[in-house]
């Protein structure tokens, strides 16, 4: 039982066409719900912390909670920085004991993304920490993205190969049509699998990462709306598409929005049905159970990762 890097997890995932869930964490109940599910399913697990999570909960609390989860469950867990925007935040997390960091240089021109990523790789690798980088831009919600728009924003396979070679990065987040949040597509969901296959063919040993991979399950949106929410037109990535991505080199699947929806739906329902209650444990307990249920569903039915830890 330990904090581990993603190296072994990804090697196994790449060989066996399954994916490791990387779940965003912001508080104790979220962490507990996720690790309970991973323990139940004997699944490999990445817990990831965004800059927003660090601001909300403070880094020391999150790190100690993850350490407590390892002590309590005996699981091996990778602790990962999600979307580090500069060298300093990556260095801070490496120094704080994270076992994996993401440097997100996707907003920079290609050469600057390479330079920044290489700087982080050199530092992180000297401390035994894995690095994820990103190339290409996650699409926003658009009708019918045409070929020109795709070529301008999605990850270019040749560039991906050059990027990995020049930076020595351990894994690469690719843009093939996903986006963050609950509103991913206006019309039919579309991911550019030809592009993903081309990237995987050129860099078959590099684990690929899919950000914005929540499915936004309709029953959870409906439950939020039934109990006073207002989330119209939300739509995510169909679960079958995530399974397909795992066959073409995607080893890490990032999920945050689905946890938010599961937790919020449960809290809304509880508070509507128990207007006299005001003990937070009464609704945070069921919310934690809802997180566990969602993560278990993902590990079993979408990521194919049960029994792989
Ligand atoms: O990449 C986005 C993740 O869902 C984290 O979101 O920046 O609101 O913590 P956040
Ligand atoms: P979702 O918003 O689809 O859950 O994506 C989360 C993510 O990519 C975190 O980096
Ligand atoms: Zn992301």
XYZ file of N, CA, C and O in Angstrom, residues 39-178:
560
model
N -11.677 -0.141 -4.142
C -11.367 -1.284 -3.283
C -12.302 -2.455 -3.619
O -11.874 -3.583 -3.801
N -13.565 -2.128 -3.699
C -14.584 -3.135 -4.027
C -14.263 -3.823 -5.355
O -14.400 -5.028 -5.500
N -13.834 -3.026 -6.329
C -13.591 -3.545 -7.685
C -12.156 -4.006 -7.904
O -11.811 -4.439 -9.005
N -11.302 -3.859 -6.888
C -9.873 -4.198 -7.042
C -9.297 -3.548 -8.299
O -8.682 -4.209 -9.153
N -9.523 -2.251 -8.396
C -9.145 -1.533 -9.624
C -7.994 -0.573 -9.372
O -7.871 -0.021 -8.272
N -7.156 -0.356 -10.387
C -6.119 0.680 -10.263
C -6.781 2.055 -10.173
O -7.889 2.239 -10.697
N -6.118 2.996 -9.529
C -6.809 4.263 -9.242
C -5.872 5.466 -9.280
O -4.786 5.443 -8.706
N -6.335 6.501 -9.967
C -5.653 7.794 -9.948
C -6.616 8.807 -9.331
O -7.768 8.927 -9.768
N -6.138 9.496 -8.290
C -6.907 10.611 -7.727
C -6.227 11.883 -8.198
O -4.998 12.027 -8.069
N -7.006 12.798 -8.764
C -6.366 14.002 -9.296
C -6.930 15.272 -8.695
O -8.102 15.370 -8.349
N -6.018 16.238 -8.584
C -6.287 17.489 -7.882
C -6.045 18.634 -8.864
O -4.958 18.739 -9.429
N -7.070 19.466 -9.059
C -6.913 20.621 -9.957
C -6.423 21.824 -9.153
O -6.426 21.804 -7.904
N -6.079 22.893 -9.862
C -5.706 24.137 -9.162
C -6.907 24.621 -8.342
O -6.754 25.120 -7.218
N -8.110 24.465 -8.897
C -9.320 24.876 -8.182
C -9.523 24.064 -6.908
O -9.952 24.597 -5.877
N -9.201 22.766 -6.968
C -9.327 21.912 -5.775
C -8.322 22.349 -4.712
O -8.631 22.380 -3.519
N -7.105 22.696 -5.158
C -6.074 23.147 -4.206
C -6.523 24.425 -3.523
O -6.324 24.628 -2.335
N -7.173 25.295 -4.303
C -7.628 26.566 -3.741
C -8.784 26.324 -2.753
O -8.856 26.925 -1.685
N -9.675 25.405 -3.125
C -10.871 25.148 -2.306
C -10.521 24.465 -0.984
O -10.958 24.877 0.092
N -9.722 23.392 -1.069
C -9.531 22.538 0.116
C -8.183 22.740 0.794
O -7.997 22.282 1.926
N -7.258 23.403 0.118
C -5.863 23.574 0.549
C -5.089 22.262 0.315
O -5.546 21.184 0.727
N -3.913 22.390 -0.300
C -3.160 21.189 -0.676
C -2.912 20.228 0.480
O -3.085 19.014 0.329
N -2.538 20.737 1.646
C -2.179 19.840 2.757
C -3.342 18.933 3.140
O -3.154 17.748 3.446
N -4.568 19.475 3.110
C -5.731 18.657 3.484
C -5.931 17.520 2.475
O -6.198 16.379 2.847
N -5.808 17.873 1.195
C -6.050 16.848 0.169
C -4.996 15.750 0.231
O -5.305 14.561 0.142
N -3.733 16.157 0.404
C -2.659 15.153 0.462
C -2.867 14.240 1.670
O -2.777 13.017 1.569
N -3.162 14.825 2.819
C -3.358 14.004 4.028
C -4.573 13.089 3.887
O -4.577 11.959 4.388
N -5.620 13.580 3.229
C -6.808 12.729 3.026
C -6.473 11.541 2.129
O -6.928 10.420 2.374
N -5.662 11.786 1.106
C -5.284 10.679 0.220
C -4.385 9.709 0.979
O -4.530 8.481 0.864
N -3.474 10.229 1.773
C -2.631 9.338 2.588
C -3.495 8.508 3.546
O -3.258 7.311 3.743
N -4.507 9.145 4.109
C -5.412 8.424 5.016
C -6.166 7.330 4.264
O -6.365 6.224 4.785
N -6.555 7.633 3.027
C -7.283 6.641 2.219
C -6.400 5.427 1.962
O -6.867 4.276 2.004
N -5.109 5.669 1.713
C -4.181 4.553 1.471
C -4.029 3.724 2.747
O -4.077 2.487 2.715
N -3.887 4.403 3.858
C -3.726 3.698 5.136
C -4.978 2.883 5.467
O -4.908 1.732 5.901
N -6.126 3.462 5.177
C -7.388 2.827 5.530
C -7.717 1.633 4.625
O -8.296 0.642 5.079
N -7.353 1.736 3.340
C -7.808 0.710 2.383
C -6.712 -0.255 1.942
O -7.016 -1.331 1.426
N -5.446 0.159 2.055
C -4.367 -0.676 1.550
C -4.213 -0.606 0.038
O -3.464 -1.369 -0.565
N -4.932 0.350 -0.598
C -4.832 0.482 -2.060
C -3.539 1.177 -2.461
O -3.012 2.003 -1.716
N -3.040 0.855 -3.660
C -2.018 1.675 -4.304
C -2.747 2.767 -5.077
O -3.639 2.471 -5.880
N -2.368 4.012 -4.847
C -3.056 5.127 -5.510
C -2.016 6.070 -6.110
O -0.997 6.364 -5.480
N -2.266 6.544 -7.323
C -1.427 7.600 -7.900
C -2.092 8.941 -7.587
O -3.302 9.102 -7.799
N -1.306 9.869 -7.064
C -1.823 11.217 -6.760
C -1.286 12.166 -7.825
O -0.069 12.343 -7.968
N -2.215 12.765 -8.564
C -1.869 13.459 -9.811
C -2.345 14.909 -9.784
O -3.457 15.201 -9.340
N -1.507 15.807 -10.272
C -1.924 17.201 -10.475
C -2.618 17.302 -11.828
O -2.036 16.951 -12.861
N -3.863 17.810 -11.839
C -4.643 17.944 -13.073
C -4.461 19.364 -13.629
O -4.635 20.347 -12.893
N -4.093 19.481 -14.889
C -3.969 20.786 -15.568
C -3.049 21.774 -14.864
O -3.446 22.932 -14.610
N -1.828 21.350 -14.535
C -0.845 22.312 -14.025
C -0.533 23.317 -15.117
O -0.243 22.942 -16.249
N -0.627 24.613 -14.793
C -0.484 25.574 -15.909
C 0.921 26.122 -16.068
O 1.240 26.720 -17.101
N 1.791 25.929 -15.072
C 3.166 26.406 -15.248
C 4.142 25.510 -14.481
O 3.735 24.586 -13.762
N 5.430 25.804 -14.653
C 6.451 24.977 -14.009
C 6.309 25.011 -12.483
O 6.458 23.982 -11.810
N 6.005 26.188 -11.940
C 6.007 26.337 -10.476
C 4.993 25.435 -9.775
O 5.298 24.826 -8.760
N 3.773 25.352 -10.314
C 2.766 24.511 -9.648
C 3.155 23.029 -9.774
O 2.960 22.242 -8.832
N 3.757 22.665 -10.909
C 4.194 21.269 -11.070
C 5.303 20.967 -10.061
O 5.283 19.921 -9.389
N 6.266 21.878 -9.944
C 7.388 21.672 -8.999
C 6.859 21.556 -7.567
O 7.264 20.680 -6.801
N 5.928 22.425 -7.224
C 5.355 22.417 -5.871
C 4.730 21.040 -5.586
O 4.919 20.475 -4.504
N 3.973 20.528 -6.546
C 3.313 19.233 -6.326
C 4.329 18.095 -6.264
O 4.194 17.191 -5.428
N 5.340 18.138 -7.119
C 6.399 17.120 -7.047
C 7.031 17.167 -5.655
O 7.187 16.137 -4.983
N 7.357 18.362 -5.197
C 8.016 18.511 -3.890
C 7.093 18.089 -2.734
O 7.555 17.658 -1.687
N 5.777 18.219 -2.952
C 4.797 17.845 -1.905
C 4.499 16.350 -1.873
O 3.704 15.902 -1.042
N 5.051 15.596 -2.826
C 4.845 14.139 -2.781
C 3.877 13.587 -3.800
O 3.565 12.391 -3.772
N 3.362 14.439 -4.720
C 2.534 13.884 -5.804
C 3.389 12.905 -6.599
O 4.598 13.098 -6.726
N 2.747 11.872 -7.152
C 3.517 10.885 -7.918
C 3.379 11.098 -9.423
O 3.987 10.383 -10.216
N 2.556 12.068 -9.799
C 2.322 12.350 -11.214
C 1.842 13.800 -11.337
O 1.067 14.263 -10.496
N 2.312 14.484 -12.382
C 1.820 15.858 -12.608
C 1.480 16.032 -14.075
O 2.099 15.431 -14.945
N 0.482 16.887 -14.318
C 0.187 17.270 -15.700
C 0.668 18.691 -15.916
O 0.301 19.591 -15.146
N 1.481 18.885 -16.941
C 1.770 20.251 -17.378
C 0.910 20.484 -18.615
O 1.048 19.775 -19.624
N -0.009 21.421 -18.513
C -0.924 21.691 -19.619
C -0.435 22.917 -20.387
O -0.800 24.055 -20.072
N 0.388 22.658 -21.391
C 0.903 23.746 -22.230
C 0.115 23.885 -23.509
O 0.591 24.487 -24.473
N -1.115 23.332 -23.537
C -1.862 23.257 -24.800
C -2.244 24.640 -25.335
O -2.509 24.780 -26.530
N -2.259 25.653 -24.456
C -2.640 26.984 -24.957
C -1.458 27.692 -25.623
O -1.619 28.725 -26.278
N -0.253 27.141 -25.457
C 0.941 27.775 -26.026
C 1.198 27.268 -27.444
O 0.779 26.169 -27.817
N 1.979 28.049 -28.218
C 2.420 27.519 -29.522
C 3.230 26.235 -29.312
O 3.803 26.013 -28.232
N 3.289 25.414 -30.366
C 3.912 24.086 -30.302
C 5.307 24.114 -29.647
O 5.585 23.353 -28.711
N 6.190 25.003 -30.137
C 7.574 25.016 -29.626
C 7.625 25.382 -28.148
O 8.427 24.837 -27.386
N 6.791 26.321 -27.725
C 6.765 26.723 -26.307
C 6.187 25.596 -25.442
O 6.655 25.359 -24.322
N 5.185 24.883 -25.966
C 4.630 23.735 -25.246
C 5.730 22.684 -25.041
O 5.876 22.124 -23.943
N 6.536 22.466 -26.075
C 7.646 21.510 -25.953
C 8.634 21.979 -24.880
O 9.033 21.211 -23.996
N 9.010 23.255 -24.948
C 10.021 23.771 -23.998
C 9.530 23.634 -22.550
O 10.236 23.135 -21.667
N 8.288 24.073 -22.317
C 7.722 24.044 -20.970
C 7.574 22.602 -20.466
O 7.912 22.283 -19.316
N 7.073 21.747 -21.332
C 6.874 20.344 -20.939
C 8.211 19.694 -20.599
O 8.341 18.989 -19.591
N 9.228 19.977 -21.418
C 10.555 19.380 -21.199
C 11.139 19.851 -19.855
O 11.763 19.075 -19.119
N 10.902 21.118 -19.539
C 11.396 21.657 -18.256
C 10.776 20.885 -17.081
O 11.459 20.505 -16.130
N 9.462 20.636 -17.187
C 8.772 19.891 -16.118
C 9.237 18.433 -16.092
O 9.479 17.864 -15.022
N 9.371 17.832 -17.281
C 9.810 16.433 -17.355
C 11.183 16.285 -16.694
O 11.409 15.370 -15.889
N 12.107 17.194 -17.008
C 13.465 17.082 -16.442
C 13.411 17.118 -14.911
O 14.050 16.312 -14.241
N 12.607 18.044 -14.366
C 12.541 18.154 -12.903
C 11.813 16.949 -12.292
O 12.304 16.303 -11.361
N 10.655 16.628 -12.835
C 9.838 15.546 -12.254
C 10.574 14.211 -12.332
O 10.612 13.454 -11.346
N 11.180 13.925 -13.474
C 11.874 12.635 -13.614
C 13.060 12.536 -12.659
O 13.359 11.443 -12.165
N 13.704 13.658 -12.363
C 14.833 13.617 -11.417
C 14.351 13.229 -10.020
O 15.121 12.822 -9.169
N 13.027 13.363 -9.784
C 12.453 12.985 -8.471
C 11.574 11.735 -8.592
O 10.793 11.423 -7.683
N 11.616 11.058 -9.729
C 10.850 9.813 -9.889
C 9.363 10.010 -10.102
O 8.564 9.104 -9.835
N 8.970 11.186 -10.592
C 7.545 11.487 -10.770
C 7.189 11.467 -12.268
O 7.959 11.935 -13.100
N 6.003 10.913 -12.585
C 5.546 10.817 -13.990
C 4.951 12.148 -14.455
O 4.405 12.913 -13.650
N 4.992 12.373 -15.768
C 4.451 13.620 -16.326
C 3.486 13.337 -17.479
O 3.772 12.545 -18.369
N 2.334 14.029 -17.426
C 1.363 14.028 -18.535
C 1.403 15.418 -19.166
O 1.524 16.418 -18.444
N 1.335 15.472 -20.484
C 1.249 16.774 -21.165
C 0.029 16.763 -22.072
O -0.646 15.734 -22.195
N -0.263 17.909 -22.687
C -1.432 17.973 -23.582
C -1.068 18.672 -24.878
O -0.383 19.692 -24.869
N -1.556 18.112 -25.953
C -1.330 18.701 -27.280
C -2.657 18.759 -28.010
O -3.365 17.761 -28.103
N -2.974 19.943 -28.546
C -4.281 20.138 -29.179
C -5.211 20.790 -28.168
O -4.902 20.851 -26.978
N -6.335 21.280 -28.663
C -7.263 21.986 -27.761
C -8.578 21.229 -27.658
O -9.134 20.807 -28.666
N -9.060 21.080 -26.420
C -10.358 20.414 -26.248
C -11.425 21.299 -26.873
O -11.469 22.500 -26.608
N -12.280 20.702 -27.698
C -13.296 21.490 -28.401
C -14.343 22.009 -27.429
O -14.624 21.375 -26.417
N -14.924 23.129 -27.745
C -16.079 23.609 -26.986
C -17.319 23.053 -27.637
O -17.239 22.261 -28.585
N -18.468 23.462 -27.155
C -19.707 22.950 -27.744
C -19.983 23.673 -29.059
O -20.045 24.879 -29.109
N -20.036 22.911 -30.126
C -20.230 23.495 -31.463
C -21.168 22.578 -32.241
O -21.154 21.373 -32.058
N -21.916 23.171 -33.162
C -22.648 22.350 -34.127
C -21.678 21.932 -35.209
O -20.842 22.729 -35.626
N -21.781 20.696 -35.702
C -21.025 20.252 -36.880
C -19.630 20.856 -37.011
O -19.410 21.729 -37.838
N -18.697 20.412 -36.225
C -17.328 20.904 -36.381
C -16.815 20.413 -37.733
O -16.796 19.202 -37.981
N -16.410 21.321 -38.606
C -15.979 20.871 -39.931
C -14.512 20.444 -39.924
O -13.810 20.609 -38.931
N -14.064 19.889 -41.065
C -12.719 19.311 -41.133
C -11.650 20.365 -40.844
O -10.696 20.116 -40.111
N -11.813 21.567 -41.388
C -10.818 22.621 -41.154
C -10.713 22.963 -39.674
O -9.615 23.110 -39.129
N -11.882 23.075 -39.018
C -11.874 23.421 -37.591
C -11.232 22.302 -36.781
O -10.479 22.547 -35.828
N -11.503 21.067 -37.198
C -10.893 19.925 -36.498
C -9.381 19.955 -36.640
O -8.641 19.798 -35.676
N -8.923 20.190 -37.865
C -7.481 20.200 -38.084
C -6.812 21.332 -37.315
O -5.655 21.217 -36.910
N -7.545 22.420 -37.110
C -6.955 23.566 -36.408
C -6.868 23.340 -34.907
O -6.005 23.904 -34.235
N -7.758 22.516 -34.364
C -7.793 22.400 -32.898
C -7.430 21.013 -32.382
O -6.843 20.894 -31.306
N -7.789 19.970 -33.111
C -7.537 18.619 -32.607
C -6.046 18.289 -32.712
O -5.290 18.945 -33.440
N -5.623 17.234 -32.012
C -4.211 16.848 -31.988
C -3.764 16.311 -33.348
O -4.410 15.420 -33.906
N -2.658 16.843 -33.836
C -2.100 16.367 -35.104
C -1.189 15.162 -34.826
O -0.269 15.261 -34.001
N -1.430 14.026 -35.476
C -0.647 12.815 -35.162
C 0.868 12.988 -35.318
O 1.637 12.547 -34.471
N 1.292 13.636 -36.417
C 2.746 13.820 -36.637
C 3.334 14.688 -35.533
O 4.421 14.423 -35.020
N 2.602 15.745 -35.177
C 3.089 16.624 -34.104
C 3.159 15.872 -32.776
O 4.074 16.090 -31.978
N 2.183 14.993 -32.551
C 2.174 14.222 -31.303
C 3.449 13.381 -31.198
O 4.092 13.327 -30.134
N 3.826 12.749 -32.319
C 5.033 11.909 -32.305
C 6.281 12.760 -32.035
O 7.138 12.404 -31.224
N 6.358 13.896 -32.704
C 7.513 14.798 -32.503
C 7.548 15.305 -31.055
O 8.599 15.363 -30.415
N 6.379 15.657 -30.540
C 6.266 16.197 -29.181
C 6.757 15.190 -28.137
O 7.533 15.522 -27.237
N 6.317 13.949 -28.285
C 6.704 12.918 -27.313
C 8.207 12.662 -27.394
O 8.887 12.537 -26.373
N 8.720 12.635 -28.614
C 10.154 12.374 -28.778
C 10.993 13.488 -28.162
O 11.961 13.253 -27.453
N 10.579 14.738 -28.396
C 11.387 15.873 -27.932
C 11.251 16.149 -26.440
O 12.141 16.739 -25.834
N 10.116 15.769 -25.839
C 9.915 16.094 -24.414
C 10.220 14.924 -23.481
O 10.514 15.136 -22.304
N 10.096 13.702 -23.965
C 10.263 12.535 -23.099
C 9.119 12.383 -22.105
O 9.257 11.733 -21.057
N 7.966 12.944 -22.443
C 6.811 12.901 -21.541
C 6.281 11.455 -21.410
O 6.446 10.641 -22.309
N 5.660 11.144 -20.262
C 5.230 9.762 -19.994
C 3.874 9.436 -20.596
O 3.588 8.281 -20.908
N 2.994 10.429 -20.690
C 1.662 10.190 -21.273
C 1.195 11.482 -21.929
O 1.654 12.576 -21.564
N 0.271 11.331 -22.879
C -0.149 12.507 -23.655
C -1.669 12.614 -23.734
O -2.350 11.680 -24.175
N -2.182 13.770 -23.298
C -3.613 14.057 -23.444
C -3.854 14.551 -24.864
O -3.144 15.442 -25.346
N -4.867 13.961 -25.518
C -5.135 14.307 -26.911
C -6.513 14.948 -27.058
O -7.430 14.668 -26.290
N -6.620 15.805 -28.056
C -7.900 16.444 -28.359
C -8.501 15.748 -29.571
O -7.957 15.823 -30.677
N -9.621 15.047 -29.356
C -10.300 14.346 -30.468
C -11.808 14.648 -30.469
O -12.585 13.953 -31.104
N -12.205 15.681 -29.713
C -13.619 16.066 -29.739
C -14.293 16.161 -28.384
O -15.441 16.590 -28.301
N -13.594 15.752 -27.321
C -14.203 15.884 -25.999
C -13.990 17.310 -25.481
O -13.170 18.053 -26.009
